PDB file of C-alpha atoms and ligand atoms in Angstrom:
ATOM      1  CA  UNK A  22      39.265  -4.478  88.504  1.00 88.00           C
ATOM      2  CA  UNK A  23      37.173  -5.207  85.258  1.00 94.00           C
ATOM      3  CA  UNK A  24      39.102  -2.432  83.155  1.00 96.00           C
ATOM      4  CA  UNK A  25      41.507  -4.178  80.766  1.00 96.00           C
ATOM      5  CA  UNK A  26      43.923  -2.758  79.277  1.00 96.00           C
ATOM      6  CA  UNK A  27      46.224  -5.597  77.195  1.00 95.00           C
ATOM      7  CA  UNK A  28      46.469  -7.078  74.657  1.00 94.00           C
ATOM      8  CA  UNK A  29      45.955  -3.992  72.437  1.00 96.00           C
ATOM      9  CA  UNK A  30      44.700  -5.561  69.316  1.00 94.00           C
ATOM     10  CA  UNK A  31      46.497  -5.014  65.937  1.00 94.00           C
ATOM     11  CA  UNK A  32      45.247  -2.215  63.488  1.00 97.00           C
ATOM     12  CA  UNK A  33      43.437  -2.845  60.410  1.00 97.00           C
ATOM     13  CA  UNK A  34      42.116  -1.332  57.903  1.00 97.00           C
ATOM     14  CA  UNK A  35      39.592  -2.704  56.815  1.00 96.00           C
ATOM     15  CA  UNK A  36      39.219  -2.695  52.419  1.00 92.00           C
ATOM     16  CA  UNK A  37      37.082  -0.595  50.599  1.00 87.00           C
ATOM     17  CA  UNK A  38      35.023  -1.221  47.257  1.00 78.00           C
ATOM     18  CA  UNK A  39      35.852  -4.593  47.134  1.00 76.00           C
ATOM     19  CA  UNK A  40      39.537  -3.932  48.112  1.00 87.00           C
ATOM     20  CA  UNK A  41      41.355  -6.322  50.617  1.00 94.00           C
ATOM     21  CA  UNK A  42      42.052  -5.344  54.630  1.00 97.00           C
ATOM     22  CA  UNK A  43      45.378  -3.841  55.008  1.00 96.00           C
ATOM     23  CA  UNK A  44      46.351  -7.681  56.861  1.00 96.00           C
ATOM     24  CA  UNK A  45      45.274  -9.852  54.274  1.00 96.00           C
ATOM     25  CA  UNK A  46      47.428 -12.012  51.989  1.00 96.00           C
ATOM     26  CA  UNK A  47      46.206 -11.263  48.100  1.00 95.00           C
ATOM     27  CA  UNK A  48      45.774 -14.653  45.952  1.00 95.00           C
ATOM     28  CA  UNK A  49      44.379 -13.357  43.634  1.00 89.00           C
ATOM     29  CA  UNK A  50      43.581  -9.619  42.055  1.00 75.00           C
ATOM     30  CA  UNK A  51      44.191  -8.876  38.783  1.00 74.00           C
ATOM     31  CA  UNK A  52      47.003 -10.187  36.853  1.00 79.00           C
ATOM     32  CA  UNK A  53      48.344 -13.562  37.304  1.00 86.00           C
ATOM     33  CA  UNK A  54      48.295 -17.045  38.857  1.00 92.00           C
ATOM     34  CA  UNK A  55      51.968 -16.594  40.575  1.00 91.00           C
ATOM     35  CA  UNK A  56      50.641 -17.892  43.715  1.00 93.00           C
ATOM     36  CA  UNK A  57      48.981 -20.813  42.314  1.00 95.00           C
ATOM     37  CA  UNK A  58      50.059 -24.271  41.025  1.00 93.00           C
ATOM     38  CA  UNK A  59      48.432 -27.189  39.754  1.00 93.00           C
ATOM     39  CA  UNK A  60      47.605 -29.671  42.153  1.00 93.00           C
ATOM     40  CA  UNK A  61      48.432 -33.118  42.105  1.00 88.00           C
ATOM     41  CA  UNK A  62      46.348 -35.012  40.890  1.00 82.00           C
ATOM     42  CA  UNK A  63      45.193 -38.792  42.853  1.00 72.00           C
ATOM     43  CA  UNK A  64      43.933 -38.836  45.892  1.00 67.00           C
ATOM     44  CA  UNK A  65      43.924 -37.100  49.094  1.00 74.00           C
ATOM     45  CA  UNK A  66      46.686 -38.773  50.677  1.00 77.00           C
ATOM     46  CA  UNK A  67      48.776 -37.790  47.258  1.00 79.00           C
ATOM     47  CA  UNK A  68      47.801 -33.593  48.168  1.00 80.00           C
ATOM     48  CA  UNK A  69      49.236 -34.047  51.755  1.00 85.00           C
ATOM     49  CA  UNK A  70      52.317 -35.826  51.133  1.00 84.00           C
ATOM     50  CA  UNK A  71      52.776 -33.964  48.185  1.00 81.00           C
ATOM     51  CA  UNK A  72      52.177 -30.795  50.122  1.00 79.00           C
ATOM     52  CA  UNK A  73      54.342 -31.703  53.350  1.00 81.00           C
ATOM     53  CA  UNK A  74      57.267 -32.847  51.392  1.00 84.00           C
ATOM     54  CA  UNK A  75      57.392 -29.273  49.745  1.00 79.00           C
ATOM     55  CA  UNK A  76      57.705 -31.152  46.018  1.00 82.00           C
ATOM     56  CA  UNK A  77      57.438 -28.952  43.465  1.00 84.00           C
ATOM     57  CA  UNK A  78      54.095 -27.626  41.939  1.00 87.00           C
ATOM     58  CA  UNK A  79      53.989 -26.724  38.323  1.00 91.00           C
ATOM     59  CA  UNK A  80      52.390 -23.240  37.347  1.00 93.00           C
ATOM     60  CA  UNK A  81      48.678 -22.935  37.088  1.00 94.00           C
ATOM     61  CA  UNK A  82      46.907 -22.531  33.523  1.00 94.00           C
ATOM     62  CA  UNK A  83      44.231 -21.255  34.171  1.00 97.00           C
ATOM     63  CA  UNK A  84      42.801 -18.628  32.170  1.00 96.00           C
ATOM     64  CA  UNK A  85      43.574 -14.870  33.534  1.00 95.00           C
ATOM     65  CA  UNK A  86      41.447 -11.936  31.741  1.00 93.00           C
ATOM     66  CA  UNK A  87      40.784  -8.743  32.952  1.00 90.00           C
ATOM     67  CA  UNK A  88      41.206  -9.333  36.091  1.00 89.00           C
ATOM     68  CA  UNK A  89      39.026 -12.734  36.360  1.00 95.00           C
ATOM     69  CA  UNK A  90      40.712 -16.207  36.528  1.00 96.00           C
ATOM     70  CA  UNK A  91      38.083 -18.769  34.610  1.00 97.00           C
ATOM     71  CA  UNK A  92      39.016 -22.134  34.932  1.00 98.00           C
ATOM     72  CA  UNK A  93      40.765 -24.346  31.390  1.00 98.00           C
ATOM     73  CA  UNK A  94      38.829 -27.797  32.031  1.00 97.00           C
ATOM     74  CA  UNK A  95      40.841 -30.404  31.683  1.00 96.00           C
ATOM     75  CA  UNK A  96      44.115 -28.523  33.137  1.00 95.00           C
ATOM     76  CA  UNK A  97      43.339 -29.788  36.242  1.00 94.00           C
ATOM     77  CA  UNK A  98      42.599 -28.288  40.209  1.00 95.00           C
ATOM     78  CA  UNK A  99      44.731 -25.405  41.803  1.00 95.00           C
ATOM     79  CA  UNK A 100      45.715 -25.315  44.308  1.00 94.00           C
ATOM     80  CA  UNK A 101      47.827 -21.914  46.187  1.00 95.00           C
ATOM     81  CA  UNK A 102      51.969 -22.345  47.200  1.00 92.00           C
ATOM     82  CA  UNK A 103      50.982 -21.449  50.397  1.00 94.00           C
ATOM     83  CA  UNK A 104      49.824 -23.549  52.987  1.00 94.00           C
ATOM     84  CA  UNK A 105      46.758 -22.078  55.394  1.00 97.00           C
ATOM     85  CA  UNK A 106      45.663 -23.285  58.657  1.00 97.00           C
ATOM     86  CA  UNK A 107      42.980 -21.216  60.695  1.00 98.00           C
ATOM     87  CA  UNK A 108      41.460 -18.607  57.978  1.00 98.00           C
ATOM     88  CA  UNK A 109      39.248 -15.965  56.953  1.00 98.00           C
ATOM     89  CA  UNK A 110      38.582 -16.446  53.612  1.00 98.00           C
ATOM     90  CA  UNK A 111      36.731 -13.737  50.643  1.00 97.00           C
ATOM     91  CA  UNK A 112      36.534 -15.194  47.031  1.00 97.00           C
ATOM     92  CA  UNK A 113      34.190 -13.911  44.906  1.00 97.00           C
ATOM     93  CA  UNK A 114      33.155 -16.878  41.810  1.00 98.00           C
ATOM     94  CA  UNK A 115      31.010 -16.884  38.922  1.00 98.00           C
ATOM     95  CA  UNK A 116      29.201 -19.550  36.875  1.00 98.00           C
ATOM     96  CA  UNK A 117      28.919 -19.548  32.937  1.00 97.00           C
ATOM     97  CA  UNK A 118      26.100 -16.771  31.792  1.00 96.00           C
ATOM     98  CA  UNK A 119      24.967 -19.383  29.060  1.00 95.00           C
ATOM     99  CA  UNK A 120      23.628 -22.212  31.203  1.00 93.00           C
ATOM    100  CA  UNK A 121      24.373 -25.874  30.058  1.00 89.00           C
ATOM    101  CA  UNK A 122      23.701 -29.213  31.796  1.00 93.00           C
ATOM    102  CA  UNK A 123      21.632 -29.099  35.122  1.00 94.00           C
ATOM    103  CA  UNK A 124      22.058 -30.291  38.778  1.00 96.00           C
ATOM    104  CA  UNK A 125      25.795 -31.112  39.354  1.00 96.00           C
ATOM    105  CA  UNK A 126      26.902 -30.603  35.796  1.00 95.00           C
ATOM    106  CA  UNK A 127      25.807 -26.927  35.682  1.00 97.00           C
ATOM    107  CA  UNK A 128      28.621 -24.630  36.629  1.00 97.00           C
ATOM    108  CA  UNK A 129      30.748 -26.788  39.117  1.00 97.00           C
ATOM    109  CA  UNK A 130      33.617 -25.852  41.017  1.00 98.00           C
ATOM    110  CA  UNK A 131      34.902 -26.063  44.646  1.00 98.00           C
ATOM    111  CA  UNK A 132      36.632 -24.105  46.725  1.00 98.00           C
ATOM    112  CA  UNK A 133      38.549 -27.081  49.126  1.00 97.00           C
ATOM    113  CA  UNK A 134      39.960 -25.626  52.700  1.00 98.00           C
ATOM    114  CA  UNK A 135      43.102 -27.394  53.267  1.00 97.00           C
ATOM    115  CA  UNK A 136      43.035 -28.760  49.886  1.00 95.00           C
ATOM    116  CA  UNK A 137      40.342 -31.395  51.860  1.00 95.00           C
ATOM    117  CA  UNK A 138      37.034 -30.322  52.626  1.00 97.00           C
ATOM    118  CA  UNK A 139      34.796 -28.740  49.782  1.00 98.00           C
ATOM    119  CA  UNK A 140      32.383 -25.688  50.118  1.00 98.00           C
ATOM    120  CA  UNK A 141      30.594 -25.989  46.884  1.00 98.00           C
ATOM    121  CA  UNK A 142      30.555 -24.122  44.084  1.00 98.00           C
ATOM    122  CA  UNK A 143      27.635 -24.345  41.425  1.00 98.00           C
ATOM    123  CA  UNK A 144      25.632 -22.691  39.384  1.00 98.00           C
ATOM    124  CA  UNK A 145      21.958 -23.099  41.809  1.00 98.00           C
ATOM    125  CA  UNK A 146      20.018 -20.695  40.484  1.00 98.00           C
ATOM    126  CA  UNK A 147      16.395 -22.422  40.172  1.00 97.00           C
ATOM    127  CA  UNK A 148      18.590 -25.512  39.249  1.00 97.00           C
ATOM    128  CA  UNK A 149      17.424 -28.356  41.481  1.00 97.00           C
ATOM    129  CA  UNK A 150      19.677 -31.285  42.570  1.00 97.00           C
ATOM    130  CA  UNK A 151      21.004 -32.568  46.017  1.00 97.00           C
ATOM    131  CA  UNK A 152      20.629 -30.488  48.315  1.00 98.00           C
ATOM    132  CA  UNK A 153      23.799 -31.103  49.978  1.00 98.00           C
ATOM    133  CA  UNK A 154      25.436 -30.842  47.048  1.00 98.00           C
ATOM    134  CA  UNK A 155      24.387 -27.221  46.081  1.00 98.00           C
ATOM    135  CA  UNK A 156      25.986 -24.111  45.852  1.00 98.00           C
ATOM    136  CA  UNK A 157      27.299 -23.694  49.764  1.00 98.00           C
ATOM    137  CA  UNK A 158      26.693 -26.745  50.968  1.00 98.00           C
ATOM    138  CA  UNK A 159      29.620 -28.603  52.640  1.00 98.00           C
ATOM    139  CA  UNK A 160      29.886 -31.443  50.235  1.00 98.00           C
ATOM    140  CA  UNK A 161      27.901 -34.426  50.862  1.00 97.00           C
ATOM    141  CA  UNK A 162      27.845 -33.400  54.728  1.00 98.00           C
ATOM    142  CA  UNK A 163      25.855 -30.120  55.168  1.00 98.00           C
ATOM    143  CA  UNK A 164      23.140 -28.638  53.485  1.00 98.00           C
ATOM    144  CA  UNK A 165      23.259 -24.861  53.213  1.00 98.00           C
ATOM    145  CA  UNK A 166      20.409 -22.579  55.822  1.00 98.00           C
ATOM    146  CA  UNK A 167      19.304 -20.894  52.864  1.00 98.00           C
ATOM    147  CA  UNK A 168      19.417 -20.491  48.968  1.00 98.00           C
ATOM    148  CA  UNK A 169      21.078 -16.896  48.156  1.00 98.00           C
ATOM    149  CA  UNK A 170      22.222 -18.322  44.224  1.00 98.00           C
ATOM    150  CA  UNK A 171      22.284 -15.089  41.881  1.00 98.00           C
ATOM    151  CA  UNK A 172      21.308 -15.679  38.202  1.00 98.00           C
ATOM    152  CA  UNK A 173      24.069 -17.708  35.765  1.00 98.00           C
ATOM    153  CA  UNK A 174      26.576 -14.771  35.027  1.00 97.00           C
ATOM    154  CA  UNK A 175      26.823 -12.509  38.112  1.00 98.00           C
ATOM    155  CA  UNK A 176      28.980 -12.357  40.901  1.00 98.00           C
ATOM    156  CA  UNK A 177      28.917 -13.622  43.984  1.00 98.00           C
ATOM    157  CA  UNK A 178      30.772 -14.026  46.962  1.00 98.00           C
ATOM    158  CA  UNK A 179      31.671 -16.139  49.849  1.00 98.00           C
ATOM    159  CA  UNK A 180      32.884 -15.325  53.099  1.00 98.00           C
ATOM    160  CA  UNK A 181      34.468 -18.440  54.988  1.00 98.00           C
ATOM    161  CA  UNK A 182      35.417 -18.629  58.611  1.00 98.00           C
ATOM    162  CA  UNK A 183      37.235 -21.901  59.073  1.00 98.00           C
ATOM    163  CA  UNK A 184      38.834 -23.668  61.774  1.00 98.00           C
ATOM    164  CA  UNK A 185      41.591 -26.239  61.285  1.00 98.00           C
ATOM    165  CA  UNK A 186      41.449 -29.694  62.955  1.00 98.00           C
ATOM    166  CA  UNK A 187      43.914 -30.782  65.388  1.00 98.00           C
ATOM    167  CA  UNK A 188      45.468 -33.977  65.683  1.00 97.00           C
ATOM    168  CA  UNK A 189      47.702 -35.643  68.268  1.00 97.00           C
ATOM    169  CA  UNK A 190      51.309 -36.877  67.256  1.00 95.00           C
ATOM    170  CA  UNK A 191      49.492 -40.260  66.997  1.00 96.00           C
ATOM    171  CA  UNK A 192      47.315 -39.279  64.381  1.00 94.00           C
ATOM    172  CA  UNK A 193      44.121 -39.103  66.940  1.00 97.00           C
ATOM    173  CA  UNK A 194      41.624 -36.074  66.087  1.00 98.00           C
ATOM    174  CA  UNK A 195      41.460 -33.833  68.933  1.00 97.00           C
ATOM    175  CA  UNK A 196      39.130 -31.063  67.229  1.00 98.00           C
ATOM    176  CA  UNK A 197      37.114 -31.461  64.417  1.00 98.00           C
ATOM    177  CA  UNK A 198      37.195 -28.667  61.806  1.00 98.00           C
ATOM    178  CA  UNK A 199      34.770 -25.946  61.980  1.00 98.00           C
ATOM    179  CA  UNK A 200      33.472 -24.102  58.808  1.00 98.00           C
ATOM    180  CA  UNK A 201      30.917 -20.441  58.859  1.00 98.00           C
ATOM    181  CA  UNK A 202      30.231 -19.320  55.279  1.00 98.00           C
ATOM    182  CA  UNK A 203      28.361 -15.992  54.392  1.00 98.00           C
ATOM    183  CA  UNK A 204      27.148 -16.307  50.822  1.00 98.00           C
ATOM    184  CA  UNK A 205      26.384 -12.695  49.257  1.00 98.00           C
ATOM    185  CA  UNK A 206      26.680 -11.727  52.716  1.00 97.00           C
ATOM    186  CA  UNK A 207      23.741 -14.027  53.956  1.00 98.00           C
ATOM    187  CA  UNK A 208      24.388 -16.667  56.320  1.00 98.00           C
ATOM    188  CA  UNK A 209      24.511 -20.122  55.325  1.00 98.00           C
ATOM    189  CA  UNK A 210      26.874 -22.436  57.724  1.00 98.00           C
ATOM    190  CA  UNK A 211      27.602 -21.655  61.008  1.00 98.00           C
ATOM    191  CA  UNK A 212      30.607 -23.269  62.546  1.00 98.00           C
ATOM    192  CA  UNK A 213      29.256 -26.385  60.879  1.00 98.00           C
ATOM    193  CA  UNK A 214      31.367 -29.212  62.256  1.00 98.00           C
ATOM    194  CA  UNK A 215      32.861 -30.894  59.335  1.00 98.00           C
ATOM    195  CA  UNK A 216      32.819 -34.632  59.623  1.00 98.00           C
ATOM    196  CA  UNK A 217      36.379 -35.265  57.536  1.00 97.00           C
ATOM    197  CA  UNK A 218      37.433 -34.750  53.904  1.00 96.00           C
ATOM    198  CA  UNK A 219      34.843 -34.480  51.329  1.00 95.00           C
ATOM    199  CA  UNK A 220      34.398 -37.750  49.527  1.00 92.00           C
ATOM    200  CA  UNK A 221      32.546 -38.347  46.637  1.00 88.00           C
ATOM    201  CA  UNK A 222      31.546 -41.548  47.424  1.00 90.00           C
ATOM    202  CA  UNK A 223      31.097 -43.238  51.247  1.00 92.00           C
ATOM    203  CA  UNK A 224      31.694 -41.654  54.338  1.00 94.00           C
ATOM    204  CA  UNK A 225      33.974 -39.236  55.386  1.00 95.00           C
ATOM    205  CA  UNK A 226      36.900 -39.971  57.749  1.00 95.00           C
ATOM    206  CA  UNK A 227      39.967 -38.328  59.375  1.00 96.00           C
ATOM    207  CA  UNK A 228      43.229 -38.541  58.321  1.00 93.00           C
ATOM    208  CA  UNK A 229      45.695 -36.640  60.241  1.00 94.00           C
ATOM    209  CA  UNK A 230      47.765 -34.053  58.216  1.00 94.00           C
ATOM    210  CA  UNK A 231      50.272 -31.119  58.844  1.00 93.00           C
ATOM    211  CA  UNK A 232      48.510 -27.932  60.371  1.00 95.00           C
ATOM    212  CA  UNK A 233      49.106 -25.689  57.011  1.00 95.00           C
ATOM    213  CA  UNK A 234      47.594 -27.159  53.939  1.00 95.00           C
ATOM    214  CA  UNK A 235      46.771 -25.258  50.340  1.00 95.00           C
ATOM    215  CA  UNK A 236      43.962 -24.085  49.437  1.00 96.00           C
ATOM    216  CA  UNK A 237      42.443 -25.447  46.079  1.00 96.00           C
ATOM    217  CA  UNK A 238      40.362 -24.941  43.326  1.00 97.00           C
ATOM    218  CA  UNK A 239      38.333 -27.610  41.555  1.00 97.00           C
ATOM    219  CA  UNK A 240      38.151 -28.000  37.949  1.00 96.00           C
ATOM    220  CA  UNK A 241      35.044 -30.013  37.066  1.00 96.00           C
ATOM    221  CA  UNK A 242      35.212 -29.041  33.879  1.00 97.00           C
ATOM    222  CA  UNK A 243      32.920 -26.112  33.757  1.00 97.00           C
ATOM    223  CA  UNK A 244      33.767 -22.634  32.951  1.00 98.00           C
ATOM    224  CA  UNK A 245      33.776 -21.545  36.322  1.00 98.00           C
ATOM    225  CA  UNK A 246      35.391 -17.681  37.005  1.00 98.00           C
ATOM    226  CA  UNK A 247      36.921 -16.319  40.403  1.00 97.00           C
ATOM    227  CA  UNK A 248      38.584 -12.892  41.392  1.00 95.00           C
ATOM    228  CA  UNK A 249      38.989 -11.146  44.176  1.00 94.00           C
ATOM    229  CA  UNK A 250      40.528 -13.903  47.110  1.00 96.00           C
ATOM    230  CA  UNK A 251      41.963 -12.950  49.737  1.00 96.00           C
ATOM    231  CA  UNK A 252      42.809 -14.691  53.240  1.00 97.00           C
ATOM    232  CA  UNK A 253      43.902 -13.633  56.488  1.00 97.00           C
ATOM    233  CA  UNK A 254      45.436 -15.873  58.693  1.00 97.00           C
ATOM    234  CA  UNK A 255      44.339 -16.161  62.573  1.00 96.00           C
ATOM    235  CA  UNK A 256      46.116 -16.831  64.887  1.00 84.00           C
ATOM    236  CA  UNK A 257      44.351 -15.474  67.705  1.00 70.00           C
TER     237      UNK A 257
HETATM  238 MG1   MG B 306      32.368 -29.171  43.117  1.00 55.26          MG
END
């Protein structure tokens, strides 16, 4: 009576040396920013319309080297063509070797699920500032378990488990979204209920958008580097 034998689940392989499973959409390996635009710039209302009226996105220019994307400051956020609701996510980021500034203004970036709600991404290696603003924190909402920051100049990774919210036709939240980030493999959010889309200023609030949004990439003006991203979608 307890023996089940359906659904079979799907086969996967799963990647090796830094390779991507065998179900995961590539945005990013080695040789160009195809899958990436720039995103528009304004304010969060501006990404979803823009977003759910399919307008046009111009091509990223970012820098691509050897395999590493390193973002131009001043060319703006990136965000991907495709739209992402329910995800695992790998990216793997590093912050400028030669350290200048401190706290916030010392290797910034941002990787934003849905194009909304920022995980951070800064250089915190013995570089003190708000907590909730350091590398892995959900931005201005959660402060990260631990500190796992590698020296200026290596990589590192996250791993991102993140639930979508769900709204109602009339625009009512039904679910909150749900973030889980592994930083070099250690864990540092666990389904951390975010509380709405990051702002810098104030205090987060819902707004209700479509159930696939991008996935973008902050430029705060630091020289920032990423490779290796990968999603997979799940829809289980
Ligand atoms: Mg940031």
């Amino acid at each position: 009576m307890t023996e089940v034998w359906e659904p079979v689940p799907e086969v996967v392989t799963p990647g090796s040396n830094g390779s991507s499973p065998s179900d995961a959409i590539v945005l990013f390996n080695v040789e160009n920013l195809d899958q990436w635009g720039v995103a528009p710039r304004g304010n969060r209302e501006r990404i979803i319309e823009h977003f759910s009226k399919d307008l046009a996105i111009s091509p990223a220019e970012w820098t691509v080297e050897d395999g590493v994307m390193t973002v131009k400051p001043g060319s703006g956020d990136i965000i991907t063509r495709q739209g992402f609701g329910d995800i695992q996510l790998h990216i793997e980021w590093k912050t400028p070797e030669e350290i200048d500034g401190d706290g916030q203004q010392r290797g910034n970036s941002g990787l934003f699920l849905q194009g909304l709600y920022e995980i951070q991404i800064l250089d915190s290696f013995e570089n003190p500032t708000n907590p909730n603003g350091q590398a892995g924190s959900v931005y201005k909402q959660r402060i990260p378990y631990v500190n796992v920051s590698l020296p200026p100049g290596e990589w590192q990774s996250f791993d991102i488990f993140f639930e979508a919210p769900v709204f109602r036709d009339d625009g009512r939240l039904v679910k909150p979204a749900y973030v889980t980030v592994l930083h070099n493999g250690i864990l540092i959010q666990h389904r951390t209920k975010i509380k709405g889309p990051t702002v810098f200023r104030g205090l987060p609030e819902y707004v209700k958008h479509p159930e696939k949004l991008p996935i973008r990439l902050q430029d705060h003006g630091d020289y920032v580097s990423f490779r290796n991203i990968w999603v997979r979608e799940l829809n289980h």
